Structures are given as structure tokens and as C-alpha cells.
C-alpha positions as YAML, in Angstrom:
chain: A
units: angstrom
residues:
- id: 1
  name: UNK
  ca: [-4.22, -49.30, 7.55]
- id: 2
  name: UNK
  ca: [-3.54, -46.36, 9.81]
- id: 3
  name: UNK
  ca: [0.25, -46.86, 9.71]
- id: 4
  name: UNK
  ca: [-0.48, -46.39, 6.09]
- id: 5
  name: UNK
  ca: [-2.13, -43.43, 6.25]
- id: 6
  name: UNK
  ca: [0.20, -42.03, 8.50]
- id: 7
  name: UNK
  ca: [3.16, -42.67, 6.39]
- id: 8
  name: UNK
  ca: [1.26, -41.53, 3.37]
- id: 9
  name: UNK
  ca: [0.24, -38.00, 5.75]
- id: 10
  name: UNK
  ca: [4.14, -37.53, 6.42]
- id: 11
  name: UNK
  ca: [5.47, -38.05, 3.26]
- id: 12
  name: UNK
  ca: [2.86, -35.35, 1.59]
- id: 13
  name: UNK
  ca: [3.99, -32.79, 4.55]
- id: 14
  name: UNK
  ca: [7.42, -33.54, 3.49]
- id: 15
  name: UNK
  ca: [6.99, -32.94, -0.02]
- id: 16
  name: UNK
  ca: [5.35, -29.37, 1.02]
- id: 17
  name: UNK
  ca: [7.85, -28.55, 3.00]
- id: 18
  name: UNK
  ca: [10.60, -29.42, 0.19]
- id: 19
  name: UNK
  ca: [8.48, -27.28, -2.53]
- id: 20
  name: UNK
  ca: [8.22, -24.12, 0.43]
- id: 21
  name: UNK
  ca: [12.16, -24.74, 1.19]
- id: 22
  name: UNK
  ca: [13.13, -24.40, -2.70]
- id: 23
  name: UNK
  ca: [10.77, -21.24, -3.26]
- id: 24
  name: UNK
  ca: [12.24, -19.50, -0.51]
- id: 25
  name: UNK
  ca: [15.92, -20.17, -2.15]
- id: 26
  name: UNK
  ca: [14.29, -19.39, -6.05]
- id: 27
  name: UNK
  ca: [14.15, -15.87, -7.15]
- id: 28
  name: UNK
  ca: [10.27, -14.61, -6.87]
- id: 29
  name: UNK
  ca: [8.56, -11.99, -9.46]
- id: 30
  name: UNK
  ca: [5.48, -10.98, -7.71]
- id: 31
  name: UNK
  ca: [2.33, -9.28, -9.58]
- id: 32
  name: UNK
  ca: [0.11, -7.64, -6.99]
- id: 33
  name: UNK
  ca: [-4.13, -6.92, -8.22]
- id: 34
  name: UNK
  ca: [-4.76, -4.00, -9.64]
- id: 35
  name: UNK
  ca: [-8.38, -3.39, -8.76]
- id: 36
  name: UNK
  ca: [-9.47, -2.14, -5.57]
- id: 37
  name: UNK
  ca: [-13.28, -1.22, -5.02]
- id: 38
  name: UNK
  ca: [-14.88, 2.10, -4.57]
- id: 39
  name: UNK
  ca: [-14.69, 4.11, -1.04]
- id: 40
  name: UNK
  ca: [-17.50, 5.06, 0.04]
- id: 41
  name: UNK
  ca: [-16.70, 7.92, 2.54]
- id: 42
  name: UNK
  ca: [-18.44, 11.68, 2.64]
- id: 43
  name: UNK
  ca: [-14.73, 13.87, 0.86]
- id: 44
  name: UNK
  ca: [-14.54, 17.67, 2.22]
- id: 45
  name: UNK
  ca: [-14.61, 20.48, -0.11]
- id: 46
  name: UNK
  ca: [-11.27, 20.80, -1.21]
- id: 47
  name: UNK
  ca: [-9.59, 20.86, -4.92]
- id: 48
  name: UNK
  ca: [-6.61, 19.12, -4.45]
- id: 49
  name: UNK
  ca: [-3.74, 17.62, -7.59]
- id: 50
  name: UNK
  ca: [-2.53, 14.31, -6.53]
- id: 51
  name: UNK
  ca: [0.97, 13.82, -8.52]
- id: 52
  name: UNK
  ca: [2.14, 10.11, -9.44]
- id: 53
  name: UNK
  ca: [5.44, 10.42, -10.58]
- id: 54
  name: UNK
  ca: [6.76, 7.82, -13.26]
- id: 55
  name: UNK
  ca: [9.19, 6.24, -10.35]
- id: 56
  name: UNK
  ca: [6.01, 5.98, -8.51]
- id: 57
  name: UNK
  ca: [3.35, 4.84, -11.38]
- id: 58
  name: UNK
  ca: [5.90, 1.91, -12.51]
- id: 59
  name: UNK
  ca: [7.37, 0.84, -8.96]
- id: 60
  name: UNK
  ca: [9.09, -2.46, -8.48]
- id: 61
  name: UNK
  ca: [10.01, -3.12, -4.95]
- id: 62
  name: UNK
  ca: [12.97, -4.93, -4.16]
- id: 63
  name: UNK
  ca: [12.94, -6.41, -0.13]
- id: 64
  name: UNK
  ca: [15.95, -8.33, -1.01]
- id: 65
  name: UNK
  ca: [18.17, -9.83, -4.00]
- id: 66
  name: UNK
  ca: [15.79, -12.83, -4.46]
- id: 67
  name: UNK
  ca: [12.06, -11.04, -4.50]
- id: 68
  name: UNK
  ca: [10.87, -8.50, -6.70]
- id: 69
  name: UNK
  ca: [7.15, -7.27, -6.32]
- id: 70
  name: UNK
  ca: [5.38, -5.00, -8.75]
- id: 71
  name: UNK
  ca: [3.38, -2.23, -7.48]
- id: 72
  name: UNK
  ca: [3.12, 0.56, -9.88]
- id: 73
  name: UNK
  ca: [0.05, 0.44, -11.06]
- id: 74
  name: UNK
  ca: [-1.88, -1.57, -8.27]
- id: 75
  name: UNK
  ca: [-0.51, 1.30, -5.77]
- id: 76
  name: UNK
  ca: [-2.07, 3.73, -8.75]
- id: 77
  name: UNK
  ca: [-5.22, 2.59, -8.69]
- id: 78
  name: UNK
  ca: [-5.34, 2.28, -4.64]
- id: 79
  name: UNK
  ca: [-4.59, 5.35, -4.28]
- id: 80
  name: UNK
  ca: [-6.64, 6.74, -6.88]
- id: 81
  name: UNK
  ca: [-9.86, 5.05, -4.84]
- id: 82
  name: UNK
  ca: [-8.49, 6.62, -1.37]
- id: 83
  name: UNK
  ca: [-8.34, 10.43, -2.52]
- id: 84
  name: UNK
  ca: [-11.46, 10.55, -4.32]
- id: 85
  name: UNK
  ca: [-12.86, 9.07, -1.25]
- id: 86
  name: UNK
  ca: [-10.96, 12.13, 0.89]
- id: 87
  name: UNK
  ca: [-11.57, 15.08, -1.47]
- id: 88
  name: UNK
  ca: [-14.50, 16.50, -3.84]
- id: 89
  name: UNK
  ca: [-12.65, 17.19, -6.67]
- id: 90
  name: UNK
  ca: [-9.29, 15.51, -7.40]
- id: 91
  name: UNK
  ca: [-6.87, 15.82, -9.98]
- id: 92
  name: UNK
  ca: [-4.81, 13.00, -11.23]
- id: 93
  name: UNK
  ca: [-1.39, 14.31, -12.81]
- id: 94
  name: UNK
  ca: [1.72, 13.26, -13.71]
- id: 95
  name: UNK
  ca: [4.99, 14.96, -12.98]
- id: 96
  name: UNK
  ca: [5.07, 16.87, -16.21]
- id: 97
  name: UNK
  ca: [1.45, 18.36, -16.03]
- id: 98
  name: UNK
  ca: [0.90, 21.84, -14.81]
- id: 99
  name: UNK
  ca: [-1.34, 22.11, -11.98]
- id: 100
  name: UNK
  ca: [-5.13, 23.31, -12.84]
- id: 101
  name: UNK
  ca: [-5.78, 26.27, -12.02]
- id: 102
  name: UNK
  ca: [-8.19, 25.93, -9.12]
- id: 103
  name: UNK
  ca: [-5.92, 23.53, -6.67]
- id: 104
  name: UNK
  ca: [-5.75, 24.80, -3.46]
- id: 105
  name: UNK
  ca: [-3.37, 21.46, -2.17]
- id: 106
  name: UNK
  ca: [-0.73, 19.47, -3.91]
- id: 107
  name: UNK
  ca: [0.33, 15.42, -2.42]
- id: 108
  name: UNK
  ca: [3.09, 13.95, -4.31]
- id: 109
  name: UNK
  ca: [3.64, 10.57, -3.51]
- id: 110
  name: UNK
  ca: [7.06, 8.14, -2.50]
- id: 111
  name: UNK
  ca: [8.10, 4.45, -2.31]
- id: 112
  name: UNK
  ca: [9.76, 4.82, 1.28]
- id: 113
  name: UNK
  ca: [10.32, 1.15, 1.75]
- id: 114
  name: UNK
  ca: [9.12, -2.41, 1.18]
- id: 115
  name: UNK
  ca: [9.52, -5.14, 3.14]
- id: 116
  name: UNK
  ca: [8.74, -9.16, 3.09]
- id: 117
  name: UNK
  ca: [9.04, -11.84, 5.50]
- id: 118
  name: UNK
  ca: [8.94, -15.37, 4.79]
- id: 119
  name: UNK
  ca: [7.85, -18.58, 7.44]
- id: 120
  name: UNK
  ca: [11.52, -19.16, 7.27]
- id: 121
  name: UNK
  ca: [12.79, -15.64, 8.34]
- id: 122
  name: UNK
  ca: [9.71, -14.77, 10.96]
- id: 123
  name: UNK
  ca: [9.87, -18.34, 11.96]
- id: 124
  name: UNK
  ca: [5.85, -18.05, 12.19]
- id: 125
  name: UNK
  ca: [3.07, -19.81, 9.48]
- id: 126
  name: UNK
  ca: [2.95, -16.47, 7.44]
- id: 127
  name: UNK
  ca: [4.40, -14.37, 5.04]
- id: 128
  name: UNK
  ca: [4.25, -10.85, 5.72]
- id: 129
  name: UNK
  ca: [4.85, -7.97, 3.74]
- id: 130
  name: UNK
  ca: [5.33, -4.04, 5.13]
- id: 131
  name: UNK
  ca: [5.25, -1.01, 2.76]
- id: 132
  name: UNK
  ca: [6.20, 2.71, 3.71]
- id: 133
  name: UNK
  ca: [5.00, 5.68, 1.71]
- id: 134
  name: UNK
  ca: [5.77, 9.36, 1.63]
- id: 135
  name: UNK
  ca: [3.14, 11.77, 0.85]
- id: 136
  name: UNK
  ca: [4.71, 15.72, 0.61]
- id: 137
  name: UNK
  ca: [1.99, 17.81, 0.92]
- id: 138
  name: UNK
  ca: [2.78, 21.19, -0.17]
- id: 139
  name: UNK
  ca: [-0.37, 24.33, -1.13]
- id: 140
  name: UNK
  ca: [-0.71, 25.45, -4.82]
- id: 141
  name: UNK
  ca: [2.03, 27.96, -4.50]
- id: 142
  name: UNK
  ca: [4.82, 25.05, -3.21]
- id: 143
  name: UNK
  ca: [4.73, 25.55, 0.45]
- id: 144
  name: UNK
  ca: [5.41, 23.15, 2.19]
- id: 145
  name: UNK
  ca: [2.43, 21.75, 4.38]
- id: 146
  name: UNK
  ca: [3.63, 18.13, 5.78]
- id: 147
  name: UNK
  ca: [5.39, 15.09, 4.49]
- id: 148
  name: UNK
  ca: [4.06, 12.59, 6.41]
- id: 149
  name: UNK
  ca: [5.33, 8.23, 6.21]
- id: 150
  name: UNK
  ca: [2.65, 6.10, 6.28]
- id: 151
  name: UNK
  ca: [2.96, 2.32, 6.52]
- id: 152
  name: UNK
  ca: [1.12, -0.52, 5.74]
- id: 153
  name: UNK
  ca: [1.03, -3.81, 7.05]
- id: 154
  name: UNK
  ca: [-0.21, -7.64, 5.15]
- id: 155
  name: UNK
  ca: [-0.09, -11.27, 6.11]
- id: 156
  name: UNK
  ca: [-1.42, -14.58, 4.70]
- id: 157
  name: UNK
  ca: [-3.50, -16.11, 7.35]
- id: 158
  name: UNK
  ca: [-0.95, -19.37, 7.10]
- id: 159
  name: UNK
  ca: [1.42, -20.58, 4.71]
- id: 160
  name: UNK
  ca: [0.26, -23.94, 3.91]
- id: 161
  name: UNK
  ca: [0.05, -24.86, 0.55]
- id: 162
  name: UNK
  ca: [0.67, -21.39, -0.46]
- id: 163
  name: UNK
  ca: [3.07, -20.75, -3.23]
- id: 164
  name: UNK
  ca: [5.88, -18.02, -2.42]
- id: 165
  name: UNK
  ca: [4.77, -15.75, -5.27]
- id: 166
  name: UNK
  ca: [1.45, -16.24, -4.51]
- id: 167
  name: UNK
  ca: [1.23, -15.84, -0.62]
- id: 168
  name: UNK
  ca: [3.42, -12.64, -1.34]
- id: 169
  name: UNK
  ca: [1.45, -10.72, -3.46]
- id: 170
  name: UNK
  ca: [-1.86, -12.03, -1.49]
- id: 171
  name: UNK
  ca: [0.11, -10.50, 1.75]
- id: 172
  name: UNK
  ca: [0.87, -7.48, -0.50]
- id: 173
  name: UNK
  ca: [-2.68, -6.77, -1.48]
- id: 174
  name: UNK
  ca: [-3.53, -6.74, 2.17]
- id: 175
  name: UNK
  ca: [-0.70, -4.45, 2.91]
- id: 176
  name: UNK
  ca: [-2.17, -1.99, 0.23]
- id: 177
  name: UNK
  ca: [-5.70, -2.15, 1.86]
- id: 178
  name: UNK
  ca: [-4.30, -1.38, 4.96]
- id: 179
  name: UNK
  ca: [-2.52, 1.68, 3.66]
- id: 180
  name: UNK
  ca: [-5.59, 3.01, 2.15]
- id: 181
  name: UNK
  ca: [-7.75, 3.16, 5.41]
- id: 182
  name: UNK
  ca: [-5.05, 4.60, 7.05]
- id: 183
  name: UNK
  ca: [-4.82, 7.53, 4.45]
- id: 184
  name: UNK
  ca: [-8.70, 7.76, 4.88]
- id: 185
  name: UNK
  ca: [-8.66, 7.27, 8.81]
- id: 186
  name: UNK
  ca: [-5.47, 9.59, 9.73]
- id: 187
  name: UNK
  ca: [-5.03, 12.47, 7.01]
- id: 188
  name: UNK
  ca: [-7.82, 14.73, 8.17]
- id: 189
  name: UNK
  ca: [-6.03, 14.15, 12.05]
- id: 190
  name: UNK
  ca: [-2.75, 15.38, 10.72]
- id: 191
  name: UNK
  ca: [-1.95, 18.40, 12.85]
- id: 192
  name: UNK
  ca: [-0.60, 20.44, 9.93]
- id: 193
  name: UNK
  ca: [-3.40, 19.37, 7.37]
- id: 194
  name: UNK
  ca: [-5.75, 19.93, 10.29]
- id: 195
  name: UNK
  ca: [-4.43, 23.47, 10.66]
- id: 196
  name: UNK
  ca: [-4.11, 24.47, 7.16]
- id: 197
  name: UNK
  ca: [-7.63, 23.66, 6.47]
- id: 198
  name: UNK
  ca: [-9.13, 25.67, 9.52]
- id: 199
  name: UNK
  ca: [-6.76, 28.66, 8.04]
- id: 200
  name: UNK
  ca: [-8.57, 27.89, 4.74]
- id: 201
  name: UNK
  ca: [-12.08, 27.84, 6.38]
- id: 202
  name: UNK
  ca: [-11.34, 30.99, 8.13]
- id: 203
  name: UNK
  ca: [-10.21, 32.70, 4.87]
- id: 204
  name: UNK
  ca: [-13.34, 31.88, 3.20]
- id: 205
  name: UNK
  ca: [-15.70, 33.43, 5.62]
- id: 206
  name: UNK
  ca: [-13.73, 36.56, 5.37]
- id: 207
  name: UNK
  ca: [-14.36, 37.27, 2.02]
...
């Protein structure tokens, strides 16, 4: 009876391993979630335009010839979550749309880089997934404040039983969290963002 079982036990793991082996060699189209909840964070008193580009709004990453994961809009509506969590009043603009009147800063945002790896490449359980960003961060008149890179990082807890598509874009929605809290942990500790908004404090009590 146990010799049974056994045999049964290997030949399942076998047949997982076969279905993992011919995922990794099958071309993978990878939809990512496009909800993220609300931040809930106190935003300084700042008027800032956030500009999504359409490169940006209807991004397809592509970490090699055989994966292709779709982040337009789920990076959209991240993002959109992050700044209104970072500033009081935020404008949402395309690259076509002149900037309101009242912005004092400008971000325009940048697919710097995507990344996957696969149990097979990182020889671990996991799949993980890195993305890169560019935010230029320029005042209302085009100066140039910062462009800063900021990375994020995602990984399934295992791979077992896990799809390739699916343990992808589940390490993919991680990797978008993670970018989020580190736009709402680290821009404020830029040094040039940190200086340009003491400059703006400082011109405010002077008038």
C-alpha cells in the first residue's frame, strides 16, 4: 500500500515538473491587477502635475523573447494611489495637456527596466520579477529638480503548482507594491526634493 502511494506521489511530482518545464519553454502573456487600495498617509502641501505618457499608460514589458507582461494601466493606477498619498492636490495629465496653472512641481514617469526570473534560471522555488522606474522631476517652469531610478522587487513564496503566467504576474503585483512604498518612504528623503521644498517653505514666509 505505501509502495503504492509512493509511486502514485512520484509520478504526480513528475507530471508537475513536466507542465513547469514546458511553460518555461512556451511563450507567456502576463496580465498584472489593476486595482491597488487607497494610501492612507498625511500628503504635504504641494500642487504638483504627475505626467503619464502614452509609452508609459500602455507599457508592455519585455524581460526576454518568450515573456511579455502588461503593465500600463496596473502601473497607472499604482501610481495614481502613491501620489495622492504624497501630495494635497495632484494632477493627473497626459503628455499633451498643458499644465494647470497653479503647479509648483512636475514628475514624469519611465519604464527603466523589467526583469523576470524563473525556478529554472535562479535555480531557487520562486519566480521573481524586478522593475526599474524613472521619475524626472522638474518645477513648473522645466527646471530640472532630480531624476531619480527607483526599483522594485516581487517573488512568489514557491513555485509549486503555480502556473508560469500566473506566478509571474502574482510576483509582478508584489513588485508594484513594493515600488509604491518606496515612492512613499524615500521621495520626501531625496536630497534635491528635500532642498527644493525648504527653498519653497522659505519663499513663502517671505512674502
Amino acid at each position: 500500500m505505501r509502495d503504492n502511494k509512493r509511486k502514485y506521489l512520484c509520478k504526480l511530482i513528475f507530471v508537475i515538473l513536466i507542465l513547469q518545464l514546458g511553460a518555461c519553454g512556451s511563450v507567456t502573456n502576463v496580465t498584472v491587477s489593476k486595482s491597488f487600495p487607497a494610501v492612507l498617509s498625511t500628503p504635504k502641501e504641494v500642487t504638483v502635475a504627475i505626467v503619464f505618457t502614452d509609452e508609459f499608460s500602455g507599457y508592455s514589458g519585455t524581460p526576454n523573447n518568450k515573456t511579455t507582461i502588461d503593465l500600463g494601466s496596473s502601473q497607472v493606477n499604482l501610481f495614481k494611489s502613491a501620489f495622492k498619498g504624497l501630495f494635497r492636490d495632484v494632477y493627473f495629465l497626459n503628455e499633451q495637456t498643458p499644465l494647470p496653472s497653479d503647479t509648483e512641481m512636475v514628475i514624469s514617469l519611465s519604464n527603466a527596466e523589467v526583469q523576470v526570473a524563473t525556478p529554472s534560471e535562479n535555480y531557487l522555488n520562486v519566480f521573481e520579477v524586478w522593475l526599474k522606474y524613472n521619475l524626472s522631476v522638474t518645477d513648473s517652469d522645466g527646471r530640472l529638480i532630480t531624476n531619480w531610478f527607483m526599483p522594485g522587487y516581487g517573488k512568489t513564496p514557491n513555485a509549486f503548482m503555480y502556473s508560469k503566467e500566473n506566478a509571474i504576474s502574482q510576483a509582478t503585483n508584489v513588485a508594484l507594491r513594493d515600488a509604491g512604498a518606496k515612492l512613499l518612504l524615500d521621495f520626501y528623503r531625496i536630497p534635491a526634493v528635500n532642498q527644493w521644498l525648504r527653498e519653497k517653505s522659505s519663499e513663502s514666509k517671505a512674502q
